[in-house]
Every structure is written in C-alpha cells, then in structure tokens.
Amino acid sequence: MDAGRKFGYSRVSTSDQDWSLQLDALIKAGVDDRDIYREKASGAKRDRTELRRMIDQLRPGDQATVYRLDRLARSQLHLLQIVEEIEARGAKLVSVMDNIDTSTATGKMVVGVLAVLAEFERNLLLERSAAGRAIARQRQTRFGRPPKITDALIRQVMLAHDDPATTVPETCRILGISRSSYYAALRAGQREAMEPAEAA
C-alpha cells in the first residue's frame, strides 16, 4: 500500500484550553499542522464536527493520528465504531502515546481485544437495562398507560375488601394501584357477584 497522507485529530474538553501537548506530539509524528483537526468538545459527545471532517477526508493508504485513543471516544463501543470506519476507508489509525498502529499485527490484535471489550460493554448495557425494568416491575413501577382492571386484580381487591382489618390505602399501596383503580375493580367484582344471583 502506498504511503498516503497523514491527518491528525486533537480534542480538548470545553474546560481545557491547552492544545500544545497534543499538537506537538502530532507534528512530531509527521502530521502537517494544516492537516490537524482541532475540536473542543466532550469525549462522550458522538456528534463531533471536526472528527467527522477528518474521517471524511480519509482515502486508502492515509493515516489518522491521535495523541491518545481517549481523544477519540470515552467508551470501547464508540471507539470500535470509529476504528472500524477508519479501516473501512482503507486508512489506518495511529495513537502516539498508546503506541498503536492498526496496520501492524500488534495493532490488529488491539482492535480485536477492543471488539471483545465493546461486545462486553454492549452486553452490560443490555443487562443493566433489563435489570432496571425487572426491578421496576418488582416495585410495581408502571410503564406507559395505567394497568387495566384484570380478573386477578378484581379478585385481590375483593379479598381485601372482605377483610375488615385491611384498609383501602393499605390495599392500594400493596397492589400498586390508585384509589380510582381500587374502586373500579371493586365495582367490577360486585357486578360479577350479582350476575349469578340474577341468573338464578
């Protein structure tokens, strides 16, 4: 592969004003100052104009250079997506301080490890999301519209209503329902109880 053009990407957070360390390292790595894209943004922010501009410039044989990998992204998943896009353009990624070059065997191995970590991170996110929903269900947190008056709810309300020691507020708290739902279920249960009597 012919030696292509070297581009650099430098990012500082909104509170950090000092570019010099990154810029000096990129220039020493052979990047022309005019080909360094400078961004002032959080690493967690995905929509970064200057990073997008640099990636769009890449052609087969080119090199995208960063001071450290954390200048590109904060999560393994996002970093892997950026690395894959650079590689898909036929370019390579070089991280000066991490001593990583994705065109070498060691660099390819690092990308492979990154892919495993990104998959691990993706699975953790999915597990956390599922666990959060399960805990909310256990706590009877309601998602979306209020619950419908089901047969099970009617039975529970009727049993509670028939027990003089059980108060309406206590029943509502235990079942995770409002007073209006309680009385709606009670009315439904009383109607059902009257229907067989009327039929007889």
PDB file of C-alpha atoms in Angstrom:
ATOM      1  CA  MET A   1       0.000   0.000   0.000  1.00  0.00           C
ATOM      2  CA  ASP A   2       1.385   3.394  -0.978  1.00  0.00           C
ATOM      3  CA  ALA A   3       2.167   5.863   1.795  1.00  0.00           C
ATOM      4  CA  GLY A   4      -0.792   8.158   1.973  1.00  0.00           C
ATOM      5  CA  ARG A   5      -1.476  11.442   3.652  1.00  0.00           C
ATOM      6  CA  LYS A   6      -1.274  11.882   7.410  1.00  0.00           C
ATOM      7  CA  PHE A   7      -4.162  13.559   9.206  1.00  0.00           C
ATOM      8  CA  GLY A   8      -4.335  14.441  12.878  1.00  0.00           C
ATOM      9  CA  TYR A   9      -7.228  14.815  15.291  1.00  0.00           C
ATOM     10  CA  SER A  10      -6.886  16.750  18.519  1.00  0.00           C
ATOM     11  CA  ARG A  11      -9.623  17.200  21.098  1.00  0.00           C
ATOM     12  CA  VAL A  12      -9.793  19.117  24.352  1.00  0.00           C
ATOM     13  CA  SER A  13     -12.770  19.275  26.681  1.00  0.00           C
ATOM     14  CA  THR A  14     -14.715  22.519  26.977  1.00  0.00           C
ATOM     15  CA  SER A  15     -12.932  23.352  30.256  1.00  0.00           C
ATOM     16  CA  ASP A  16      -9.421  22.543  28.971  1.00  0.00           C
ATOM     17  CA  GLN A  17      -7.683  25.243  26.943  1.00  0.00           C
ATOM     18  CA  ASP A  18      -4.285  23.590  26.384  1.00  0.00           C
ATOM     19  CA  TRP A  19      -3.759  22.079  22.934  1.00  0.00           C
ATOM     20  CA  SER A  20       0.053  22.268  22.933  1.00  0.00           C
ATOM     21  CA  LEU A  21       0.865  18.773  24.238  1.00  0.00           C
ATOM     22  CA  GLN A  22      -1.327  17.051  21.639  1.00  0.00           C
ATOM     23  CA  LEU A  23      -0.331  19.294  18.743  1.00  0.00           C
ATOM     24  CA  ASP A  24       3.402  18.897  19.448  1.00  0.00           C
ATOM     25  CA  ALA A  25       3.048  15.096  19.540  1.00  0.00           C
ATOM     26  CA  LEU A  26       1.062  15.015  16.283  1.00  0.00           C
ATOM     27  CA  ILE A  27       3.558  17.239  14.467  1.00  0.00           C
ATOM     28  CA  LYS A  28       6.467  15.092  15.739  1.00  0.00           C
ATOM     29  CA  ALA A  29       4.576  12.054  14.380  1.00  0.00           C
ATOM     30  CA  GLY A  30       4.781  13.626  10.909  1.00  0.00           C
ATOM     31  CA  VAL A  31       1.397  15.341  10.632  1.00  0.00           C
ATOM     32  CA  ASP A  32       1.421  18.756   8.968  1.00  0.00           C
ATOM     33  CA  ASP A  33      -0.094  21.405  11.247  1.00  0.00           C
ATOM     34  CA  ARG A  34      -2.534  22.308   8.427  1.00  0.00           C
ATOM     35  CA  ASP A  35      -3.873  18.719   8.458  1.00  0.00           C
ATOM     36  CA  ILE A  36      -4.683  18.664  12.185  1.00  0.00           C
ATOM     37  CA  TYR A  37      -8.366  18.916  13.005  1.00  0.00           C
ATOM     38  CA  ARG A  38      -8.979  20.627  16.345  1.00  0.00           C
ATOM     39  CA  GLU A  39     -12.112  20.015  18.385  1.00  0.00           C
ATOM     40  CA  LYS A  40     -13.346  21.456  21.673  1.00  0.00           C
ATOM     41  CA  ALA A  41     -15.982  19.007  22.909  1.00  0.00           C
ATOM     42  CA  SER A  42     -16.670  16.305  25.464  1.00  0.00           C
ATOM     43  CA  GLY A  43     -15.457  12.805  24.576  1.00  0.00           C
ATOM     44  CA  ALA A  44     -18.909  11.488  25.402  1.00  0.00           C
ATOM     45  CA  LYS A  45     -20.429  13.615  22.629  1.00  0.00           C
ATOM     46  CA  ARG A  46     -20.845  11.496  19.497  1.00  0.00           C
ATOM     47  CA  ASP A  47     -21.669  14.233  17.022  1.00  0.00           C
ATOM     48  CA  ARG A  48     -18.285  15.953  16.594  1.00  0.00           C
ATOM     49  CA  THR A  49     -17.877  18.125  13.521  1.00  0.00           C
ATOM     50  CA  GLU A  50     -14.062  18.106  13.248  1.00  0.00           C
ATOM     51  CA  LEU A  51     -13.745  14.352  13.766  1.00  0.00           C
ATOM     52  CA  ARG A  52     -16.368  13.848  11.052  1.00  0.00           C
ATOM     53  CA  ARG A  53     -14.455  16.181   8.709  1.00  0.00           C
ATOM     54  CA  MET A  54     -11.186  14.285   9.259  1.00  0.00           C
ATOM     55  CA  ILE A  55     -12.749  10.859   8.676  1.00  0.00           C
ATOM     56  CA  ASP A  56     -14.470  12.120   5.508  1.00  0.00           C
ATOM     57  CA  GLN A  57     -11.044  13.167   4.156  1.00  0.00           C
ATOM     58  CA  LEU A  58      -9.504   9.711   4.544  1.00  0.00           C
ATOM     59  CA  ARG A  59      -8.569   7.727   1.434  1.00  0.00           C
ATOM     60  CA  PRO A  60      -6.892   4.290   1.036  1.00  0.00           C
ATOM     61  CA  GLY A  61      -3.347   4.446   2.400  1.00  0.00           C
ATOM     62  CA  ASP A  62      -3.996   7.510   4.588  1.00  0.00           C
ATOM     63  CA  GLN A  63      -3.281   7.692   8.306  1.00  0.00           C
ATOM     64  CA  ALA A  64      -5.489   9.126  11.063  1.00  0.00           C
ATOM     65  CA  THR A  65      -3.303  10.122  14.007  1.00  0.00           C
ATOM     66  CA  VAL A  66      -4.331  10.902  17.572  1.00  0.00           C
ATOM     67  CA  TYR A  67      -2.397  11.739  20.727  1.00  0.00           C
ATOM     68  CA  ARG A  68      -4.239   9.035  22.720  1.00  0.00           C
ATOM     69  CA  LEU A  69      -7.240   6.799  21.998  1.00  0.00           C
ATOM     70  CA  ASP A  70      -9.298   8.612  24.645  1.00  0.00           C
ATOM     71  CA  ARG A  71      -9.206  11.680  22.375  1.00  0.00           C
ATOM     72  CA  LEU A  72     -11.494   9.739  20.005  1.00  0.00           C
ATOM     73  CA  ALA A  73     -14.073   8.280  22.397  1.00  0.00           C
ATOM     74  CA  ARG A  74     -14.936   7.544  26.021  1.00  0.00           C
ATOM     75  CA  SER A  75     -16.412   4.065  25.566  1.00  0.00           C
ATOM     76  CA  GLN A  76     -14.956   0.941  23.937  1.00  0.00           C
ATOM     77  CA  LEU A  77     -18.098   0.567  21.853  1.00  0.00           C
ATOM     78  CA  HIS A  78     -17.885   4.057  20.355  1.00  0.00           C
ATOM     79  CA  LEU A  79     -14.108   3.736  19.875  1.00  0.00           C
ATOM     80  CA  LEU A  80     -14.542   0.470  17.977  1.00  0.00           C
ATOM     81  CA  GLN A  81     -17.130   2.092  15.687  1.00  0.00           C
ATOM     82  CA  ILE A  82     -14.685   4.922  14.855  1.00  0.00           C
ATOM     83  CA  VAL A  83     -11.774   2.496  14.279  1.00  0.00           C
ATOM     84  CA  GLU A  84     -13.936   0.321  12.003  1.00  0.00           C
ATOM     85  CA  GLU A  85     -14.987   3.353   9.950  1.00  0.00           C
ATOM     86  CA  ILE A  86     -11.359   4.452   9.518  1.00  0.00           C
ATOM     87  CA  GLU A  87     -10.359   0.923   8.475  1.00  0.00           C
ATOM     88  CA  ALA A  88     -13.325   0.673   6.084  1.00  0.00           C
ATOM     89  CA  ARG A  89     -11.921   3.672   4.204  1.00  0.00           C
ATOM     90  CA  GLY A  90      -8.644   1.812   3.681  1.00  0.00           C
ATOM     91  CA  ALA A  91      -6.816   4.053   6.164  1.00  0.00           C
ATOM     92  CA  LYS A  92      -5.084   3.192   9.411  1.00  0.00           C
ATOM     93  CA  LEU A  93      -5.238   4.647  12.902  1.00  0.00           C
ATOM     94  CA  VAL A  94      -2.126   5.573  14.851  1.00  0.00           C
ATOM     95  CA  SER A  95      -2.212   6.520  18.532  1.00  0.00           C
ATOM     96  CA  VAL A  96       1.067   8.173  19.504  1.00  0.00           C
ATOM     97  CA  MET A  97       1.051   7.717  23.292  1.00  0.00           C
ATOM     98  CA  ASP A  98      -0.598   4.271  23.201  1.00  0.00           C
ATOM     99  CA  ASN A  99       1.959   3.128  20.595  1.00  0.00           C
ATOM    100  CA  ILE A 100      -0.798   1.621  18.444  1.00  0.00           C
ATOM    101  CA  ASP A 101      -0.782   1.320  14.652  1.00  0.00           C
ATOM    102  CA  THR A 102      -3.765  -0.624  13.294  1.00  0.00           C
ATOM    103  CA  SER A 103      -1.826  -1.658  10.175  1.00  0.00           C
ATOM    104  CA  THR A 104       0.596  -3.799  12.238  1.00  0.00           C
ATOM    105  CA  ALA A 105      -0.012  -7.254  13.719  1.00  0.00           C
ATOM    106  CA  THR A 106       0.031  -5.804  17.246  1.00  0.00           C
ATOM    107  CA  GLY A 107      -2.384  -3.052  16.228  1.00  0.00           C
ATOM    108  CA  LYS A 108      -4.769  -5.613  14.697  1.00  0.00           C
ATOM    109  CA  MET A 109      -4.619  -7.604  17.933  1.00  0.00           C
ATOM    110  CA  VAL A 110      -5.500  -4.470  19.943  1.00  0.00           C
ATOM    111  CA  VAL A 111      -8.501  -3.871  17.668  1.00  0.00           C
ATOM    112  CA  GLY A 112      -9.547  -7.498  18.232  1.00  0.00           C
ATOM    113  CA  VAL A 113      -9.348  -7.048  22.013  1.00  0.00           C
ATOM    114  CA  LEU A 114     -11.251  -3.773  21.638  1.00  0.00           C
ATOM    115  CA  ALA A 115     -14.008  -5.626  19.769  1.00  0.00           C
ATOM    116  CA  VAL A 116     -14.308  -8.140  22.621  1.00  0.00           C
ATOM    117  CA  LEU A 117     -14.445  -5.327  25.215  1.00  0.00           C
ATOM    118  CA  ALA A 118     -17.012  -3.432  23.126  1.00  0.00           C
ATOM    119  CA  GLU A 119     -19.203  -6.542  22.951  1.00  0.00           C
ATOM    120  CA  PHE A 120     -18.825  -6.936  26.719  1.00  0.00           C
ATOM    121  CA  GLU A 121     -19.820  -3.291  27.192  1.00  0.00           C
ATOM    122  CA  ARG A 122     -22.826  -3.713  24.873  1.00  0.00           C
ATOM    123  CA  ASN A 123     -23.990  -6.788  26.824  1.00  0.00           C
ATOM    124  CA  LEU A 124     -23.570  -4.965  30.145  1.00  0.00           C
ATOM    125  CA  LEU A 125     -25.742  -2.113  28.877  1.00  0.00           C
ATOM    126  CA  LEU A 126     -28.431  -4.580  27.783  1.00  0.00           C
ATOM    127  CA  GLU A 127     -28.267  -6.421  31.119  1.00  0.00           C
ATOM    128  CA  ARG A 128     -28.489  -3.170  33.097  1.00  0.00           C
ATOM    129  CA  SER A 129     -31.488  -2.093  31.056  1.00  0.00           C
ATOM    130  CA  ALA A 130     -33.242  -5.453  31.560  1.00  0.00           C
ATOM    131  CA  ALA A 131     -32.364  -5.485  35.288  1.00  0.00           C
ATOM    132  CA  GLY A 132     -33.740  -1.954  35.661  1.00  0.00           C
ATOM    133  CA  ARG A 133     -37.041  -2.996  34.102  1.00  0.00           C
ATOM    134  CA  ALA A 134     -37.221  -6.102  36.324  1.00  0.00           C
ATOM    135  CA  ILE A 135     -36.586  -4.069  39.492  1.00  0.00           C
ATOM    136  CA  ALA A 136     -39.206  -1.527  38.423  1.00  0.00           C
ATOM    137  CA  ARG A 137     -41.706  -4.356  37.908  1.00  0.00           C
ATOM    138  CA  GLN A 138     -40.903  -5.761  41.370  1.00  0.00           C
ATOM    139  CA  ARG A 139     -41.515  -2.318  42.839  1.00  0.00           C
ATOM    140  CA  GLN A 140     -44.691  -2.175  40.760  1.00  0.00           C
ATOM    141  CA  THR A 141     -43.482   0.882  38.866  1.00  0.00           C
ATOM    142  CA  ARG A 142     -45.796   1.304  35.906  1.00  0.00           C
ATOM    143  CA  PHE A 143     -44.550   1.934  32.367  1.00  0.00           C
ATOM    144  CA  GLY A 144     -46.884   3.672  29.951  1.00  0.00           C
ATOM    145  CA  ARG A 145     -50.647   3.696  30.480  1.00  0.00           C
ATOM    146  CA  PRO A 146     -52.296   2.725  33.823  1.00  0.00           C
ATOM    147  CA  PRO A 147     -52.984  -1.001  34.320  1.00  0.00           C
ATOM    148  CA  LYS A 148     -56.236  -2.471  33.079  1.00  0.00           C
ATOM    149  CA  ILE A 149     -58.685  -3.940  35.571  1.00  0.00           C
ATOM    150  CA  THR A 150     -57.783  -7.624  35.239  1.00  0.00           C
ATOM    151  CA  ASP A 151     -59.533 -10.627  36.770  1.00  0.00           C
ATOM    152  CA  ALA A 152     -56.564 -11.145  39.094  1.00  0.00           C
ATOM    153  CA  LEU A 153     -56.728  -7.530  40.301  1.00  0.00           C
ATOM    154  CA  ILE A 154     -60.501  -7.792  40.862  1.00  0.00           C
ATOM    155  CA  ARG A 155     -60.022 -10.956  42.975  1.00  0.00           C
ATOM    156  CA  GLN A 156     -57.301  -9.308  45.066  1.00  0.00           C
ATOM    157  CA  VAL A 157     -59.396  -6.177  45.672  1.00  0.00           C
ATOM    158  CA  MET A 158     -62.474  -8.229  46.580  1.00  0.00           C
ATOM    159  CA  LEU A 159     -60.498 -10.334  49.078  1.00  0.00           C
ATOM    160  CA  ALA A 160     -59.034  -7.196  50.655  1.00  0.00           C
ATOM    161  CA  HIS A 161     -62.468  -5.549  50.751  1.00  0.00           C
ATOM    162  CA  ASP A 162     -63.972  -8.571  52.525  1.00  0.00           C
ATOM    163  CA  ASP A 163     -61.300  -8.368  55.242  1.00  0.00           C
ATOM    164  CA  PRO A 164     -62.373  -5.699  57.793  1.00  0.00           C
ATOM    165  CA  ALA A 165     -58.780  -5.415  59.055  1.00  0.00           C
ATOM    166  CA  THR A 166     -57.466  -4.302  55.630  1.00  0.00           C
ATOM    167  CA  THR A 167     -57.851  -0.627  54.767  1.00  0.00           C
ATOM    168  CA  VAL A 168     -58.267   0.852  51.286  1.00  0.00           C
ATOM    169  CA  PRO A 169     -54.971   2.847  51.420  1.00  0.00           C
ATOM    170  CA  GLU A 170     -53.081  -0.276  52.517  1.00  0.00           C
ATOM    171  CA  THR A 171     -54.575  -2.328  49.663  1.00  0.00           C
ATOM    172  CA  CYS A 172     -53.690   0.388  47.133  1.00  0.00           C
ATOM    173  CA  ARG A 173     -50.105   0.516  48.417  1.00  0.00           C
ATOM    174  CA  ILE A 174     -49.634  -3.275  48.361  1.00  0.00           C
ATOM    175  CA  LEU A 175     -51.140  -3.685  44.885  1.00  0.00           C
ATOM    176  CA  GLY A 176     -49.507  -0.531  43.500  1.00  0.00           C
ATOM    177  CA  ILE A 177     -52.798   0.953  42.315  1.00  0.00           C
ATOM    178  CA  SER A 178     -54.651   4.238  42.754  1.00  0.00           C
ATOM    179  CA  ARG A 179     -57.885   4.649  44.723  1.00  0.00           C
ATOM    180  CA  SER A 180     -59.808   5.058  41.460  1.00  0.00           C
ATOM    181  CA  SER A 181     -58.427   1.713  40.208  1.00  0.00           C
ATOM    182  CA  TYR A 182     -59.343   0.125  43.546  1.00  0.00           C
ATOM    183  CA  TYR A 183     -62.965   1.274  43.343  1.00  0.00           C
ATOM    184  CA  ALA A 184     -63.192   0.390  39.634  1.00  0.00           C
ATOM    185  CA  ALA A 185     -62.036  -3.162  40.427  1.00  0.00           C
ATOM    186  CA  LEU A 186     -64.418  -3.311  43.406  1.00  0.00           C
ATOM    187  CA  ARG A 187     -67.395  -2.253  41.245  1.00  0.00           C
ATOM    188  CA  ALA A 188     -66.431  -4.813  38.595  1.00  0.00           C
ATOM    189  CA  GLY A 189     -66.194  -7.534  41.239  1.00  0.00           C
ATOM    190  CA  GLN A 190     -69.550  -6.611  42.758  1.00  0.00           C
ATOM    191  CA  ARG A 191     -71.187  -6.672  39.307  1.00  0.00           C
ATOM    192  CA  GLU A 192     -69.737 -10.135  38.653  1.00  0.00           C
ATOM    193  CA  ALA A 193     -71.025 -11.341  42.039  1.00  0.00           C
ATOM    194  CA  MET A 194     -74.522 -10.061  41.282  1.00  0.00           C
ATOM    195  CA  GLU A 195     -74.757 -11.660  37.815  1.00  0.00           C
ATOM    196  CA  PRO A 196     -75.063 -15.300  39.022  1.00  0.00           C
ATOM    197  CA  ALA A 197     -77.664 -14.247  41.623  1.00  0.00           C
ATOM    198  CA  GLU A 198     -79.739 -12.507  38.953  1.00  0.00           C
ATOM    199  CA  ALA A 199     -79.435 -15.501  36.622  1.00  0.00           C
ATOM    200  CA  ALA A 200     -80.755 -17.768  39.398  1.00  0.00           C
TER     201      ALA A 200
END
